[in-house]
Tab-separated table of C-alpha atoms and ligand atoms in Angstrom:
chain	number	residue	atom	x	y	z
A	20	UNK	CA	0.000	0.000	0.000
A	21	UNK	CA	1.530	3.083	-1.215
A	22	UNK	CA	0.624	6.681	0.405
A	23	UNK	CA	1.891	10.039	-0.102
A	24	UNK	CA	1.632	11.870	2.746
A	25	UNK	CA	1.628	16.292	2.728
A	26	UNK	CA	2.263	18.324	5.397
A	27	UNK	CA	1.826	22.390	5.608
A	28	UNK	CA	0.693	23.289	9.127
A	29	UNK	CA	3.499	25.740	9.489
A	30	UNK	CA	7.256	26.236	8.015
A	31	UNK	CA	8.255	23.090	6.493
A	32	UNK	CA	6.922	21.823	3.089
A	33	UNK	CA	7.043	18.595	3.289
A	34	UNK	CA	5.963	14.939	1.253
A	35	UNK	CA	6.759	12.212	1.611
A	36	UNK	CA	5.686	8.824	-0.032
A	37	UNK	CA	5.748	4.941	1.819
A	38	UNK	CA	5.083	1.596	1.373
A	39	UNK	CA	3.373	0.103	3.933
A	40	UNK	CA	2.978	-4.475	4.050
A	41	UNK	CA	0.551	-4.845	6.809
A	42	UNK	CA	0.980	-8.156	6.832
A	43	UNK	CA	4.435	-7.975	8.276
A	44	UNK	CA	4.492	-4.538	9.399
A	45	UNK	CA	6.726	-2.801	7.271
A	46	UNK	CA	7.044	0.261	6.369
A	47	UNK	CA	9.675	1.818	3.295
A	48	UNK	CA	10.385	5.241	3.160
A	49	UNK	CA	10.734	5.677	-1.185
A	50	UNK	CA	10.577	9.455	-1.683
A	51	UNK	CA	10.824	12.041	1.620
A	52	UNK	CA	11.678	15.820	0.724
A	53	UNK	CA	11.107	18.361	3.595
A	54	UNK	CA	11.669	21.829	2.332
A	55	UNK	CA	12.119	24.210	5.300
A	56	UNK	CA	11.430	27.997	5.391
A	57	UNK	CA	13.674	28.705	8.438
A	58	UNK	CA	15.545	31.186	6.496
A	59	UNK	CA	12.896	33.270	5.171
A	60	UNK	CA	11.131	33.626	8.954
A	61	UNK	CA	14.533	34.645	10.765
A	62	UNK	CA	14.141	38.323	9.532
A	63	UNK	CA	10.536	38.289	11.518
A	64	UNK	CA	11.753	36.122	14.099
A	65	UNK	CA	8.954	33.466	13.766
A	66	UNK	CA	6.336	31.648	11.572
A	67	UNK	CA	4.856	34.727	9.607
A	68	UNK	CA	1.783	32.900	7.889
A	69	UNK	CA	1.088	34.838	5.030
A	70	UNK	CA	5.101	34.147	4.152
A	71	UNK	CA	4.623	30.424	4.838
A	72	UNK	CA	1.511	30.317	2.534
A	73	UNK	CA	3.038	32.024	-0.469
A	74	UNK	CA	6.263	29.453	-0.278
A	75	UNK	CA	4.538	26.547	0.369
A	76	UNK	CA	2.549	27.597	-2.791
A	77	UNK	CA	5.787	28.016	-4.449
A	78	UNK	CA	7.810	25.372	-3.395
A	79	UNK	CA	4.802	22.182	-2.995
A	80	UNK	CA	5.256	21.138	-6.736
A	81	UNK	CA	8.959	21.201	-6.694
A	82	UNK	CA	8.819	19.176	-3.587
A	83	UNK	CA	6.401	17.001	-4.868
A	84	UNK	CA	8.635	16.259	-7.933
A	85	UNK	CA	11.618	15.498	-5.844
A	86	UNK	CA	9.930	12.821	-3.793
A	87	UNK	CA	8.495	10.847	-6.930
A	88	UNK	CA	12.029	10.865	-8.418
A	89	UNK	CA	13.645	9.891	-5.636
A	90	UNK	CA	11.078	7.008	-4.914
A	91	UNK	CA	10.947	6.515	-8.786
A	92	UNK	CA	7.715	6.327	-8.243
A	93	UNK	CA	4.208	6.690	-11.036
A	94	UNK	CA	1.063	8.245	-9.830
A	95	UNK	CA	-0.914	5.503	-10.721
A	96	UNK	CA	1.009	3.080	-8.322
A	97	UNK	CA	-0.268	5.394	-5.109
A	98	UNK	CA	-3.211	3.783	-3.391
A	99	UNK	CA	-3.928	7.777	-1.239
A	100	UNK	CA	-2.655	11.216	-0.444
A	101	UNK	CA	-2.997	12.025	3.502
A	102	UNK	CA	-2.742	15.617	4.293
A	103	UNK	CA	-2.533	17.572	7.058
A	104	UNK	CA	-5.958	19.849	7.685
A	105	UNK	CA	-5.270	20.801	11.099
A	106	UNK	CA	-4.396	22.337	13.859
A	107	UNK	CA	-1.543	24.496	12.496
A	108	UNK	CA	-1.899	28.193	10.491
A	109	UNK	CA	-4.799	28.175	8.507
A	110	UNK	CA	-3.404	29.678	5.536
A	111	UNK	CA	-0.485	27.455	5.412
A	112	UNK	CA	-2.400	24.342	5.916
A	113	UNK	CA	-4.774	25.347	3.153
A	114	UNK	CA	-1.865	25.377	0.640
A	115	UNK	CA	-1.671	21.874	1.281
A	116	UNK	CA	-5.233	20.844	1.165
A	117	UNK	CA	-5.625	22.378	-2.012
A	118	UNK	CA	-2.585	20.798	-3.249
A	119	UNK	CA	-3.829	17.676	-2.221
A	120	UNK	CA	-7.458	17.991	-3.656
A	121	UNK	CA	-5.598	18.764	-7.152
A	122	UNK	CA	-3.466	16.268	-7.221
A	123	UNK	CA	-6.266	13.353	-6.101
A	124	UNK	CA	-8.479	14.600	-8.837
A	125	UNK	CA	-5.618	14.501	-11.227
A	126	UNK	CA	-4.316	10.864	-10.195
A	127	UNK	CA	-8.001	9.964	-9.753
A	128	UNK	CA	-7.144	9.224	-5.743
A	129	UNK	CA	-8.825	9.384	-2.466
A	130	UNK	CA	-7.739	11.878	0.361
A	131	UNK	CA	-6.845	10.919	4.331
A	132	UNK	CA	-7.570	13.939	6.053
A	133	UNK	CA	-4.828	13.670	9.148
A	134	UNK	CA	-4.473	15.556	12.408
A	135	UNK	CA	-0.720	16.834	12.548
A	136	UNK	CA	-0.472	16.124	16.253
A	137	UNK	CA	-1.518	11.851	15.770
A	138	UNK	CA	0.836	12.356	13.113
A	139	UNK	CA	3.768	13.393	15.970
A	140	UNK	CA	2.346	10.702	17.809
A	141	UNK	CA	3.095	8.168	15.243
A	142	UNK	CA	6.430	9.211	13.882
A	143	UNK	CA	7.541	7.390	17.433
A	144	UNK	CA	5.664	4.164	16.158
A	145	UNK	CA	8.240	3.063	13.488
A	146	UNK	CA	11.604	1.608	14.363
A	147	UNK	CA	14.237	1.105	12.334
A	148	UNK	CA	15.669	-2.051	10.744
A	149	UNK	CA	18.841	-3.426	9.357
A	150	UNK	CA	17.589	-2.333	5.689
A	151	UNK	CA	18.018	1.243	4.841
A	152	UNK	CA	15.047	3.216	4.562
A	153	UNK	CA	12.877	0.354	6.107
A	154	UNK	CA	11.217	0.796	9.169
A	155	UNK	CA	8.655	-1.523	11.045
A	156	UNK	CA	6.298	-0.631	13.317
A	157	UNK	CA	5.442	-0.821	16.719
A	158	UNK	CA	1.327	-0.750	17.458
A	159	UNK	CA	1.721	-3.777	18.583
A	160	UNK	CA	3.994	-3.374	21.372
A	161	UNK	CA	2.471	-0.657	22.824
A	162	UNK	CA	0.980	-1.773	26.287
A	163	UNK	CA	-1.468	0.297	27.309
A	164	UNK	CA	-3.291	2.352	29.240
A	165	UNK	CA	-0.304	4.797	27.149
A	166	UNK	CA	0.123	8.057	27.498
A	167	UNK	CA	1.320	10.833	24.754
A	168	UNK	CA	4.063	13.862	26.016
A	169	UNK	CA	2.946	16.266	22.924
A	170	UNK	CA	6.080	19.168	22.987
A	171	UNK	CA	5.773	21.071	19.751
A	172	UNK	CA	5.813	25.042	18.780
A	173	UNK	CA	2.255	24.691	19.278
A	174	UNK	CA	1.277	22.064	21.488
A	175	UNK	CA	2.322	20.770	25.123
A	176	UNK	CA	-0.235	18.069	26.039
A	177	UNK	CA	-0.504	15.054	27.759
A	178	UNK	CA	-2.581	12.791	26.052
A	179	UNK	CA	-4.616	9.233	27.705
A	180	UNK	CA	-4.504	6.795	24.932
A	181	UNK	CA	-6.826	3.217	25.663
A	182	UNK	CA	-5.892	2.466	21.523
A	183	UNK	CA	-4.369	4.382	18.697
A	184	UNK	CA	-6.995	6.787	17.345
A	185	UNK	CA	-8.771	6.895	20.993
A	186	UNK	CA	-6.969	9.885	22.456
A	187	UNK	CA	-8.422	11.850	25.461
A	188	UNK	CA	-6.437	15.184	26.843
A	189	UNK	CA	-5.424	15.076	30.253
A	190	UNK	CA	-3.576	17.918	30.728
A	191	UNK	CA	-2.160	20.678	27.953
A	192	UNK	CA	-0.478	24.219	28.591
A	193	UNK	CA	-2.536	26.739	29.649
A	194	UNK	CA	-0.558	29.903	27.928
A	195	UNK	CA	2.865	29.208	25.833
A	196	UNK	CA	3.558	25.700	23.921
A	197	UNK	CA	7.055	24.694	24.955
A	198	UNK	CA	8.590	24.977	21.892
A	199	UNK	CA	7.035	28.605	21.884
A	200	UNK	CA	8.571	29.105	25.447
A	201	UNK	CA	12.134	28.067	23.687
A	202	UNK	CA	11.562	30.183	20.573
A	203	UNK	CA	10.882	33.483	22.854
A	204	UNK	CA	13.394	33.210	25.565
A	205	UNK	CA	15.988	32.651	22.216
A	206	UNK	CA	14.672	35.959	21.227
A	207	UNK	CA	15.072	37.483	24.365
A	208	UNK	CA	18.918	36.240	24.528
A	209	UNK	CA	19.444	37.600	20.929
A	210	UNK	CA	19.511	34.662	19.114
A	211	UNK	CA	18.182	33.190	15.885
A	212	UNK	CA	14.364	31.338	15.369
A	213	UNK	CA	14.062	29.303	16.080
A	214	UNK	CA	15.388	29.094	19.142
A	215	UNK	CA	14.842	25.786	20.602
A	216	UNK	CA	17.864	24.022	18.925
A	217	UNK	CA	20.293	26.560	19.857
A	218	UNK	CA	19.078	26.492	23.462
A	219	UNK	CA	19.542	23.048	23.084
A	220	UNK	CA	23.390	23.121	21.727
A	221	UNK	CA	24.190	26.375	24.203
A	222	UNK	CA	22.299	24.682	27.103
A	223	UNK	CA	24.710	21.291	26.127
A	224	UNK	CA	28.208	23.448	26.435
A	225	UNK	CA	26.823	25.576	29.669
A	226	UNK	CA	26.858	21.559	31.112
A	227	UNK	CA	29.805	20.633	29.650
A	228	UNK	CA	32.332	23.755	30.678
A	229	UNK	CA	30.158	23.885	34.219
A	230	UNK	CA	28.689	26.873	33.334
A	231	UNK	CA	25.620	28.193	35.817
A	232	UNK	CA	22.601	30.831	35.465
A	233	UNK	CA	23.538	33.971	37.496
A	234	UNK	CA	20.076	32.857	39.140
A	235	UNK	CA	17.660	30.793	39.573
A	236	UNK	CA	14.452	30.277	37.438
A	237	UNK	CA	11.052	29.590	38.012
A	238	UNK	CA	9.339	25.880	37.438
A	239	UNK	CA	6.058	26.795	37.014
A	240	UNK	CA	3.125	24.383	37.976
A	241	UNK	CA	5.598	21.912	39.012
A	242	UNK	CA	3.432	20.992	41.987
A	243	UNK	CA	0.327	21.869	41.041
A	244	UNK	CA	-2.468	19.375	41.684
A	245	UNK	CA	-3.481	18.448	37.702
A	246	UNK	CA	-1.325	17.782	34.451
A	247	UNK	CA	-1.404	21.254	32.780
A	248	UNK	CA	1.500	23.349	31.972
A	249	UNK	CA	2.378	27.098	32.243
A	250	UNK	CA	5.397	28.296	30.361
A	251	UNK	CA	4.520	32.366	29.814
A	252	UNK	CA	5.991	32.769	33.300
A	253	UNK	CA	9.101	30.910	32.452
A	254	UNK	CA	9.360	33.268	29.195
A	255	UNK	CA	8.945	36.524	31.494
A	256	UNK	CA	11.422	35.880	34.169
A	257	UNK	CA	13.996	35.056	31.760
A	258	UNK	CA	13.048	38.555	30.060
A	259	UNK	CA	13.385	40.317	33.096
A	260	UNK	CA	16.757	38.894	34.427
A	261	UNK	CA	18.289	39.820	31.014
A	262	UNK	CA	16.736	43.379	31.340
A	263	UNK	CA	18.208	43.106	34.912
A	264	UNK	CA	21.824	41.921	33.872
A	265	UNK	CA	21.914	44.256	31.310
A	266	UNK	CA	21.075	47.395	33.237
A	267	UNK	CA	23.949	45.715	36.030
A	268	UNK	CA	26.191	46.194	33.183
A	269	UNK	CA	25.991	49.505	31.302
A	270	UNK	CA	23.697	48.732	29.095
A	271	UNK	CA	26.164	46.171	27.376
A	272	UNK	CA	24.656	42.857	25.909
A	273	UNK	CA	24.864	39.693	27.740
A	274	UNK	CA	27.943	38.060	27.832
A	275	UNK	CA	27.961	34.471	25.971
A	276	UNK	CA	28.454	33.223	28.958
A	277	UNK	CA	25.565	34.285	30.671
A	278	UNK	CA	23.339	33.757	27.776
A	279	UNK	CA	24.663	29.608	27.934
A	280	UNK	CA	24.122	29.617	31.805
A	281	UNK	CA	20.328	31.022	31.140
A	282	UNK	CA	19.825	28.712	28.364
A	283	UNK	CA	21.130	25.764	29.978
A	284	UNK	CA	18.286	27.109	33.318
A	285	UNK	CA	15.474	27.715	31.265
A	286	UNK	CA	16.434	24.189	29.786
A	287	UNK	CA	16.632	22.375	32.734
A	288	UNK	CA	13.515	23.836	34.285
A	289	UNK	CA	11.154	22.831	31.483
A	290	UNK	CA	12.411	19.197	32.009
A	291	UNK	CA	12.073	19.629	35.172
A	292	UNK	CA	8.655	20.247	35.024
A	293	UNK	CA	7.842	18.317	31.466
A	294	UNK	CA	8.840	15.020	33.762
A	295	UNK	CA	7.347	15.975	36.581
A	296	UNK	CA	3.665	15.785	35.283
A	297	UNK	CA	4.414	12.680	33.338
A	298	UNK	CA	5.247	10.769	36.471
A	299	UNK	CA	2.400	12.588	38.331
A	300	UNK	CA	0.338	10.965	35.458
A	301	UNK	CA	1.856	7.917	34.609
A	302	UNK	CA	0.884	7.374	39.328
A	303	UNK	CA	-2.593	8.280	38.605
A	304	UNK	CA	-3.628	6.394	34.968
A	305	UNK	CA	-1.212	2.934	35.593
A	306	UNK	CA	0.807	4.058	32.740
A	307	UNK	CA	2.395	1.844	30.937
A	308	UNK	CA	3.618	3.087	27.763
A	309	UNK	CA	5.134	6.392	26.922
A	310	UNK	CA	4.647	7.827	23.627
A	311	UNK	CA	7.093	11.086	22.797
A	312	UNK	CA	5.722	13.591	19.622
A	313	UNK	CA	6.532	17.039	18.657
A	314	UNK	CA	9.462	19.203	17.474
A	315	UNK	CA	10.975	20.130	21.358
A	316	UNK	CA	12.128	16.207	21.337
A	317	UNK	CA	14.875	16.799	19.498
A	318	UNK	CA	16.305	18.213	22.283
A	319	UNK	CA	18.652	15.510	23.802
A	320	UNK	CA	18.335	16.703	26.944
A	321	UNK	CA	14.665	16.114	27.569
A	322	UNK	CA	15.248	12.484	25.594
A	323	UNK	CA	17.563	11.458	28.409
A	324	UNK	CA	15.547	12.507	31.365
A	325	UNK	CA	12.340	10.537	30.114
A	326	UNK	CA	14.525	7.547	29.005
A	327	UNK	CA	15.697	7.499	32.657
A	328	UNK	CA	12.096	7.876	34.126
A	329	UNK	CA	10.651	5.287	31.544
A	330	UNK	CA	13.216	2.652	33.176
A	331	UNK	CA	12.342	3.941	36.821
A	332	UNK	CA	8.741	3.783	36.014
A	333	UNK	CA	8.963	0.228	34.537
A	334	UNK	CA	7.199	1.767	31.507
A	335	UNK	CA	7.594	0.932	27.581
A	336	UNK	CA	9.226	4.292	25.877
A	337	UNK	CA	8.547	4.898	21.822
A	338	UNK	CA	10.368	7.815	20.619
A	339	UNK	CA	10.823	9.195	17.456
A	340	UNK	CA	14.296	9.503	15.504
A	341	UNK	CA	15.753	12.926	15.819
A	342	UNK	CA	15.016	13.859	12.584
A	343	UNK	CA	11.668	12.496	12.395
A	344	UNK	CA	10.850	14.833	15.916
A	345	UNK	CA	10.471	18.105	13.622
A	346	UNK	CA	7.737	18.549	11.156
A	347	UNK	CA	7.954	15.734	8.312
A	348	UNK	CA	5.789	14.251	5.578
A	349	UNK	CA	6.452	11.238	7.183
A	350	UNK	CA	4.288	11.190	10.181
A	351	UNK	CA	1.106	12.401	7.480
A	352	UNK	CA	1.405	9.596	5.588
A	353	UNK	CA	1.739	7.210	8.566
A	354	UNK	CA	-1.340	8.782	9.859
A	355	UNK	CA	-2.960	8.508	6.640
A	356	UNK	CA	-2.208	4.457	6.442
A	357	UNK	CA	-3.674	4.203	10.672
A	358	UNK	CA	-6.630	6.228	8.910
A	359	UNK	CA	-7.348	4.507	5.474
A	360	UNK	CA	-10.983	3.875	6.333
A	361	UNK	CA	-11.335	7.293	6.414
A	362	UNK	CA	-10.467	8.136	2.872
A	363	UNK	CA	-12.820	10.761	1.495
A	364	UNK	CA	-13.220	11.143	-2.439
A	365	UNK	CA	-10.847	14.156	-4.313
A	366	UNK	CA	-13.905	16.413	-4.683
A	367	UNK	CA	-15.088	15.941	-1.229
A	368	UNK	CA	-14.957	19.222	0.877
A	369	UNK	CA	-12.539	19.613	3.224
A	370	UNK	CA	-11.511	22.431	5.665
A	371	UNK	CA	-8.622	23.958	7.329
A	372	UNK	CA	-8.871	23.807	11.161
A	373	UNK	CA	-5.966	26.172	12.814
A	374	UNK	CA	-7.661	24.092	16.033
A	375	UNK	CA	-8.416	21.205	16.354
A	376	UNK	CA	-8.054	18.984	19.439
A	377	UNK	CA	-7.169	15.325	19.140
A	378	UNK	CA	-9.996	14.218	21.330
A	379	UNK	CA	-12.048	15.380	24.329
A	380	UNK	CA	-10.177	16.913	27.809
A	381	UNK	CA	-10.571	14.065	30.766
B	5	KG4	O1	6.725	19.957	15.770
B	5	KG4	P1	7.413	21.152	15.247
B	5	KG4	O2	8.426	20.957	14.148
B	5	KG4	O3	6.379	22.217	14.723
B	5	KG4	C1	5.143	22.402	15.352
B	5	KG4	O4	4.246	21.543	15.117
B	5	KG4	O5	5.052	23.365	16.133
B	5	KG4	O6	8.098	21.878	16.495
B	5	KG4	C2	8.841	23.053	16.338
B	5	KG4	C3	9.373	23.480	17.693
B	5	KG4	C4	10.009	24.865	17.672
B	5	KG4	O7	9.469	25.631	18.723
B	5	KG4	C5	11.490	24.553	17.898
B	5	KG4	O8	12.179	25.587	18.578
B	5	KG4	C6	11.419	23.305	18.735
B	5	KG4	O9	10.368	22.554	18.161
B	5	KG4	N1	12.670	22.524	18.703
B	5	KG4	C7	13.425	22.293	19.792
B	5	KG4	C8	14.552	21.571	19.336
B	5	KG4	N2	14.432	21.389	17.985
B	5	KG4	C9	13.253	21.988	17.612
B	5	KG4	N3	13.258	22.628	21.080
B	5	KG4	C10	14.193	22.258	21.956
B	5	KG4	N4	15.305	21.579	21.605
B	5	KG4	C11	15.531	21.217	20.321
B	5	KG4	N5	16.625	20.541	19.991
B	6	ZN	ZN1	4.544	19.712	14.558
């Protein structure tokens, strides 16, 4: 079963096109482009969406031809397209949609319409194999009740899972995403979007050459009685120490040495609280499998801490390759092969949703 999977939802244009053999569980990457607009956003230091739109308009075909060549692949040998219709920036995921609706009723194909955040959720269900390109994949290991850490630019949820495609929300941020948190205190320390990575590599040599915060910051909700998050407070204190520092110091921009010792704080207090709540709520559901999504687990950092928990806890972890953590084509078209029943026809309508929650709160 072949599926070509689109994703939009915000700066990466991205296809990519699998093979999946349910009967042993395989699954062949043949095409995978991801196109990403990093470059254009620094200048506006984030996503700006009418920016995204235009170059996902721009640059879909091209990566669209890319992927067939690579997988040497004709249209008429696709069984679907998946793409992604939501949550993410409306006008960016429309690109997509439309994209998609062409293409089916070009190829004469039916459309998977897929939730980006299942789709983070499932790039950790694939493992790889001794053949290149050839993953297989893990529903069936999963024990379960299971639980979901969702850490993207827009997302920080906890999600109760009974089955794959049963998701309930039992606890989510209640201001910034994390990744959102990373992005702004980058901005506040003068550095590029998006910031996450390079609080990441700065927060990695802080460790490494012993270097501390000039203070303390805060872990918010860390022992607060549910599973939400809070990470706007986190964002503020780091702009008012640098405000502080800077005033301290003449006016003169943080030294890089400060700047590592705050990234490697604000680092360490989002794991700090990111593993707190997962333990609180792997105690109170019987956890027993942990499923990681979402472009903030690329950070190696946060990997670590919830590979050491998931052996403490006595509880399965499935994460997702480093480079399958970001934004891909490759979770879509996973979710599009879990979702194949739900295959609509090319000329059926379907609608952006900037959000759209993966199932109801607990
Ligand atoms: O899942 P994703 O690619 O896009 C959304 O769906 O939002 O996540 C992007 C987010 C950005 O906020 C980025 O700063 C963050 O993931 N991110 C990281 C790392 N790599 C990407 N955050 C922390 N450490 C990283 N290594
Ligand atoms: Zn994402």
């Amino acid at each position: 079963m072949k599926i070509l999977g689109i994703e939009t939802s915000c700066d990466e244009t991205a296809i990519c096109l699998i093979e999946v053999d349910p009967t042993d569980e395989s699954v062949r990457i043949l095409g995978n482009t991801i196109h990403s607009q990093v470059p254009d956003h620094i200048p506006y230091g984030g996503v700006f969406p009418i920016l995204a739109k235009r170059e996902h308009e721009k640059n879909l075909p091209l990566v669209l031809e890319k992927t067939m060549l690579e997988a040497g692949a004709k249209p008429d040998k696709i069984d679907f397209i998946s793409v992604t219709t939501g949550p993410g920036l409306e006008p960016a995921l429309w690109t997509g949609i439309i994209f998609a609706q062409a293409l089916a009723q070009k190829w004469n194909k039916k459309i998977v319409p897929a939730h980006h955040m299942e789709g983070h959720i499932l790039a950790a269900l694939i493992a790889e194999t001794n053949t290149k390109n050839t993953y297989r994949l893990l529903e069936s290991e999963i024990a379960y009740p299971a639980l979901s850490l969702l850490i993207s630019g827009g997302h920080t949820q906890l999600i109760h899972i009974n089955k794959l495609g049963s998701y309930k929300i039992a606890g989510e941020t209640r201001d910034d995403a994390v990744g959102e948190c990373f992005d702004k205190v980058a901005r506040t320390l003068g550095l590029e979007y998006p910031g996450g990575p390079k609080i990441s590599k700065l927060a990695a040599e802080a460790r490494a050459e012993g270097i501390q915060s000039p203070e303390p910051l805060p872990r918010p909700m860390l022992t607060s009685d549910d599973l939400d998050f809070s990470f706007s407070g986190l964002k503020t204190a780091v702009l008012y120490l640098a405000q502080k520092l800077v005033a301290e110091n003449a006016g003169k921009p943080l030294a890089e040495k400060i700047i590592k010792g705050i990234a490697r704080e604000v680092e360490d207090a989002v794991t700090d609280v990111l593993l707190a709540k997962v333990r609180k709520a792997i105690e109170l559901y019987g956890i027993q499998s942990i499923i990681v999504g979402g472009g903030v687990i690329a950070n190696k950092n946060i990997r670590m801490h919830l590979e050491q928990l998931a052996t403490e806890c006595s509880a399965k972890l499935f994460i997702p390759q480093i480079d399958h953590s970001t934004d891909n084509g490759l979770m879509i078209a996973l979710t599009g092969y879990f979702n194949r029943e739900k295959a609509v026809d090319a000329n059926t309508t379907l609608k952006a949703k900037g959000t759209l929650p993966l199932g109801p709160r607990i």
